Short mmCIF file of C-alpha atoms in Angstrom, two decimals:
data_model
loop_
_atom_site.label_atom_id
_atom_site.label_comp_id
_atom_site.label_asym_id
_atom_site.label_seq_id
_atom_site.Cartn_x
_atom_site.Cartn_y
_atom_site.Cartn_z
CA UNK A 244 166.70 15.05 116.78
CA UNK A 245 170.65 14.05 116.57
CA UNK A 246 170.23 9.74 117.25
CA UNK A 247 173.05 7.59 117.95
CA UNK A 248 172.42 3.83 117.39
CA UNK A 249 174.62 0.89 117.99
CA UNK A 250 174.08 -2.55 117.38
CA UNK A 251 175.63 -6.21 116.67
CA UNK A 252 176.85 -6.63 119.81
CA UNK A 253 176.93 -10.35 121.70
CA UNK A 254 178.13 -13.35 122.56
CA UNK A 255 181.31 -13.95 121.09
CA UNK A 256 184.46 -16.79 122.37
CA UNK A 257 187.88 -15.68 123.09
CA UNK A 258 189.81 -15.26 119.34
CA UNK A 259 186.64 -14.27 117.61
CA UNK A 260 185.41 -11.47 116.06
CA UNK A 261 182.38 -9.11 115.60
CA UNK A 262 181.98 -5.82 113.63
CA UNK A 263 179.93 -3.17 115.48
CA UNK A 264 177.69 -0.19 114.34
CA UNK A 265 176.27 2.86 114.74
CA UNK A 266 173.19 4.71 112.47
CA UNK A 267 173.53 7.74 112.93
CA UNK A 268 170.89 10.60 112.43
CA UNK A 269 169.76 14.20 112.66
CA UNK A 270 172.96 15.77 111.90
CA UNK A 271 175.49 15.85 108.69
CA UNK A 272 177.37 12.89 109.41
CA UNK A 273 180.21 14.29 107.48
CA UNK A 274 181.04 16.84 109.77
CA UNK A 275 181.51 14.85 112.58
CA UNK A 276 184.39 12.92 114.39
CA UNK A 277 182.78 10.14 115.58
CA UNK A 278 184.71 7.35 118.72
CA UNK A 279 183.87 5.00 120.73
CA UNK A 280 184.41 4.02 123.90
CA UNK A 281 183.74 1.57 125.79
CA UNK A 282 182.47 0.54 129.90
CA UNK A 283 183.54 -2.66 131.55
CA UNK A 284 180.36 -3.98 133.81
CA UNK A 285 180.83 -1.86 136.85
CA UNK A 286 183.97 -0.32 135.48
CA UNK A 287 185.20 3.40 133.92
CA UNK A 288 185.18 5.08 130.83
CA UNK A 289 187.89 4.16 127.81
CA UNK A 290 188.50 5.82 125.38
CA UNK A 291 189.30 3.17 122.35
CA UNK A 292 188.91 4.51 118.53
CA UNK A 293 188.21 7.90 116.97
CA UNK A 294 187.85 8.51 113.45
CA UNK A 295 187.69 11.52 110.84
CA UNK A 296 185.09 12.77 109.62
CA UNK A 297 185.94 11.19 105.88
CA UNK A 298 187.77 8.19 107.22
CA UNK A 299 191.41 8.38 106.32
CA UNK A 300 192.51 9.14 110.09
CA UNK A 301 191.90 7.01 112.84
CA UNK A 302 193.37 7.06 116.45
CA UNK A 303 193.45 3.36 118.62
CA UNK A 304 194.22 2.86 122.01
CA UNK A 305 196.51 0.13 122.96
CA UNK A 306 194.35 -1.64 124.56
CA UNK A 307 193.24 -2.10 120.97
CA UNK A 308 195.95 -1.19 118.31
CA UNK A 309 195.94 -4.57 116.11
CA UNK A 310 193.26 -5.54 116.88
CA UNK A 311 190.25 -3.64 116.36
CA UNK A 312 189.51 -1.74 113.24
CA UNK A 313 187.58 1.69 113.20
CA UNK A 314 185.83 2.99 109.35
CA UNK A 315 182.80 4.90 108.21
CA UNK A 316 180.61 5.28 105.44
CA UNK A 317 179.51 8.59 105.12
CA UNK A 318 176.63 7.97 102.70
CA UNK A 319 175.01 4.84 105.09
CA UNK A 320 175.47 7.74 107.85
CA UNK A 321 177.40 4.29 109.94
CA UNK A 322 180.13 4.19 112.09
CA UNK A 323 181.64 0.84 112.63
CA UNK A 324 184.07 -0.76 114.78
CA UNK A 325 185.57 -4.43 113.53
CA UNK A 326 186.86 -5.83 116.96
CA UNK A 327 189.06 -8.87 115.88
CA UNK A 328 191.25 -11.74 118.10
CA UNK A 329 188.43 -10.40 121.01
CA UNK A 330 189.95 -11.46 124.82
CA UNK A 331 188.05 -11.67 127.87
CA UNK A 332 189.41 -7.71 129.49
CA UNK A 333 187.00 -6.00 126.10
CA UNK A 334 183.93 -7.26 128.24
CA UNK A 335 181.71 -4.23 127.75
CA UNK A 336 178.64 -1.82 126.91
CA UNK A 337 180.68 0.38 123.61
CA UNK A 338 179.40 3.06 123.16
CA UNK A 339 179.82 5.60 120.22
CA UNK A 340 179.65 9.72 119.96
CA UNK A 341 179.46 12.10 117.87
CA UNK A 342 182.44 14.24 119.24
CA UNK A 343 182.89 16.97 117.64
CA UNK A 344 187.19 18.14 117.26
CA UNK A 345 188.16 19.47 120.44
CA UNK A 346 184.79 19.46 122.32
CA UNK A 347 183.95 16.00 123.61
CA UNK A 348 181.53 13.44 123.22
CA UNK A 349 178.33 15.73 122.71
CA UNK A 350 175.99 12.83 121.67
CA UNK A 351 176.15 9.07 122.66
CA UNK A 352 174.32 5.49 122.02
CA UNK A 353 173.32 3.41 123.94
CA UNK A 354 175.85 1.13 123.97
CA UNK A 355 175.85 -2.29 122.99
CA UNK A 356 177.15 -5.29 125.10
CA UNK A 357 180.35 -7.44 124.21
CA UNK A 358 180.50 -10.81 126.02
CA UNK A 359 183.41 -12.46 125.38
CA UNK A 360 183.71 -15.29 126.68
CA UNK A 361 183.41 -19.55 126.49
CA UNK B 295 198.26 6.05 128.48
CA UNK B 296 197.35 5.89 131.91
CA UNK B 297 193.86 6.81 132.73
CA UNK B 298 193.86 10.52 134.52
CA UNK B 299 193.38 10.51 138.47
CA UNK B 300 190.33 11.22 140.10
CA UNK B 301 189.46 10.49 143.07
CA UNK B 302 187.04 7.18 143.44
CA UNK B 303 183.99 8.69 145.86
CA UNK B 304 183.47 12.46 147.59
CA UNK B 305 180.50 13.01 149.27
CA UNK B 306 178.57 16.75 149.76
CA UNK B 307 175.25 17.11 151.12
CA UNK B 308 172.19 18.97 148.92
CA UNK B 309 172.67 23.04 148.79
CA UNK B 310 176.68 22.45 149.30
CA UNK B 311 179.60 22.90 146.50
CA UNK B 312 181.75 19.58 146.18
CA UNK B 313 185.57 20.03 143.84
CA UNK B 314 186.50 16.67 142.05
CA UNK B 315 189.38 16.99 140.60
CA UNK B 316 191.00 15.02 137.21
CA UNK B 317 195.43 13.95 137.64
CA UNK B 318 197.40 14.36 134.72
CA UNK B 319 200.82 14.94 132.80
CA UNK B 320 202.16 17.33 131.09
CA UNK B 321 201.18 15.21 127.88
CA UNK B 322 197.60 15.48 128.22
CA UNK B 323 195.62 17.78 130.75
CA UNK B 324 198.59 20.58 131.45
CA UNK B 325 198.87 20.01 127.94
CA UNK B 326 196.12 20.75 125.81
CA UNK B 327 192.77 22.88 126.74
CA UNK B 328 190.83 20.26 125.84
CA UNK B 329 189.36 18.26 129.41
CA UNK B 330 185.54 17.29 129.02
CA UNK B 331 183.48 16.44 132.26
CA UNK B 332 180.20 13.55 131.79
CA UNK B 333 177.80 12.61 134.36
CA UNK B 334 177.04 9.62 133.77
CA UNK B 335 174.15 8.20 135.79
CA UNK B 336 173.71 4.16 136.82
CA UNK B 337 172.54 2.40 132.78
CA UNK B 338 172.35 5.47 131.63
CA UNK B 339 174.87 7.55 128.62
CA UNK B 340 177.62 9.74 129.46
CA UNK B 341 176.55 13.38 129.15
CA UNK B 342 179.18 16.31 128.75
CA UNK B 343 178.53 19.07 131.00
CA UNK B 344 182.16 20.91 130.20
CA UNK B 345 183.56 20.61 127.08
CA UNK B 346 187.77 22.64 126.28
CA UNK B 347 188.37 23.06 130.40
CA UNK B 348 185.43 25.25 131.48
CA UNK B 349 182.80 25.47 128.64
CA UNK B 350 178.83 24.74 129.04
CA UNK B 351 176.93 23.15 126.32
CA UNK B 352 173.48 23.73 125.95
CA UNK B 353 171.17 23.09 128.47
CA UNK B 354 173.77 22.02 131.07
CA UNK B 355 173.36 25.10 134.19
CA UNK B 356 175.63 27.47 135.57
CA UNK B 357 175.64 25.95 138.99
CA UNK B 358 178.74 23.28 137.05
CA UNK B 359 181.94 24.72 136.79
CA UNK B 360 185.52 23.87 135.35
CA UNK B 361 189.11 24.89 135.42
CA UNK B 362 192.61 23.90 134.94
CA UNK B 363 195.55 24.61 137.16
CA UNK B 364 199.01 23.01 135.72
CA UNK B 365 198.71 19.70 135.30
CA UNK B 366 195.11 19.64 137.42
CA UNK B 367 191.37 19.94 136.06
CA UNK B 368 188.04 20.45 137.75
CA UNK B 369 185.02 20.50 138.13
CA UNK B 370 183.28 22.19 140.44
CA UNK B 371 179.72 21.76 141.11
CA UNK B 372 177.27 24.41 143.02
CA UNK B 373 173.90 23.75 145.27
CA UNK B 374 174.38 19.96 145.58
CA UNK B 375 170.22 18.82 144.12
CA UNK B 376 170.04 15.48 144.19
CA UNK B 377 170.02 14.80 140.79
CA UNK B 378 173.70 15.49 140.72
CA UNK B 379 174.16 12.38 142.21
CA UNK B 380 176.11 9.85 139.48
CA UNK B 381 179.41 9.61 138.19
CA UNK B 382 181.66 11.61 136.73
CA UNK B 383 184.55 11.57 134.14
CA UNK B 384 187.50 12.94 133.19
CA UNK B 385 188.63 13.16 129.14
CA UNK B 386 191.48 15.00 128.23
CA UNK B 387 193.02 15.49 124.74
CA UNK B 388 197.15 13.59 124.98
CA UNK B 389 200.47 14.04 123.01
CA UNK B 390 199.54 10.05 121.00
CA UNK B 391 196.99 12.18 118.75
CA UNK B 392 193.76 10.08 121.61
CA UNK B 393 192.27 10.56 124.10
CA UNK B 394 191.99 8.85 128.01
CA UNK B 395 189.83 9.02 130.20
CA UNK B 396 189.48 9.50 134.34
CA UNK B 397 188.64 6.73 136.39
CA UNK B 398 185.62 8.48 137.84
CA UNK B 399 184.03 9.73 140.43
CA UNK B 400 181.36 8.96 142.71
CA UNK B 401 179.10 11.31 144.03
CA UNK B 402 176.66 10.89 146.48
CA UNK B 403 174.44 14.02 147.88
CA UNK B 404 173.89 12.65 151.03
#
């Protein structure tokens, strides 16, 4: 059974940093693109970032470029999102998703809440 | 990276059909057949309903179908059921090598 479990969310002050993790199981992690998607409270889904199978190709939404870094450790079957210079508008539930190339996110985690507030 | 345009809400009676539109540009929806649709119930993770414009993942009812014309993709749900009441989002690959979501559509089954 495919499982994605996010962790690392919490309350952080503006300007602070946080690293999210997404532990994957039930599939060959190193064979799939992985994505992060976020959803602010009461708002819609927003694509954040994606990374290719070997970790050498990463892309970002303009809103997070230069502040967020996506990475992966295929030996640990884990996806990461390092978030720096956090702002109030980064407050959201962050989901990781398995995303077979052009197919879309076929499996999603349950999400982890990040709250940026003083 | 402007969000794709979806109607904020739609409503229809059980048993009827509904179509939700998703309008982008030639740099996203119109340029690629990489549009997918998601269903999201309150407090739950999104669920993939349609991928690559018109393909259904295994286990998704054939009441759900997708299509595209020009810069607009569409999701059609036939034989509406109470359990279809949810938020629906489209997403498309873009020429910037990124993905972009629509603003979401709240479906109410009357």
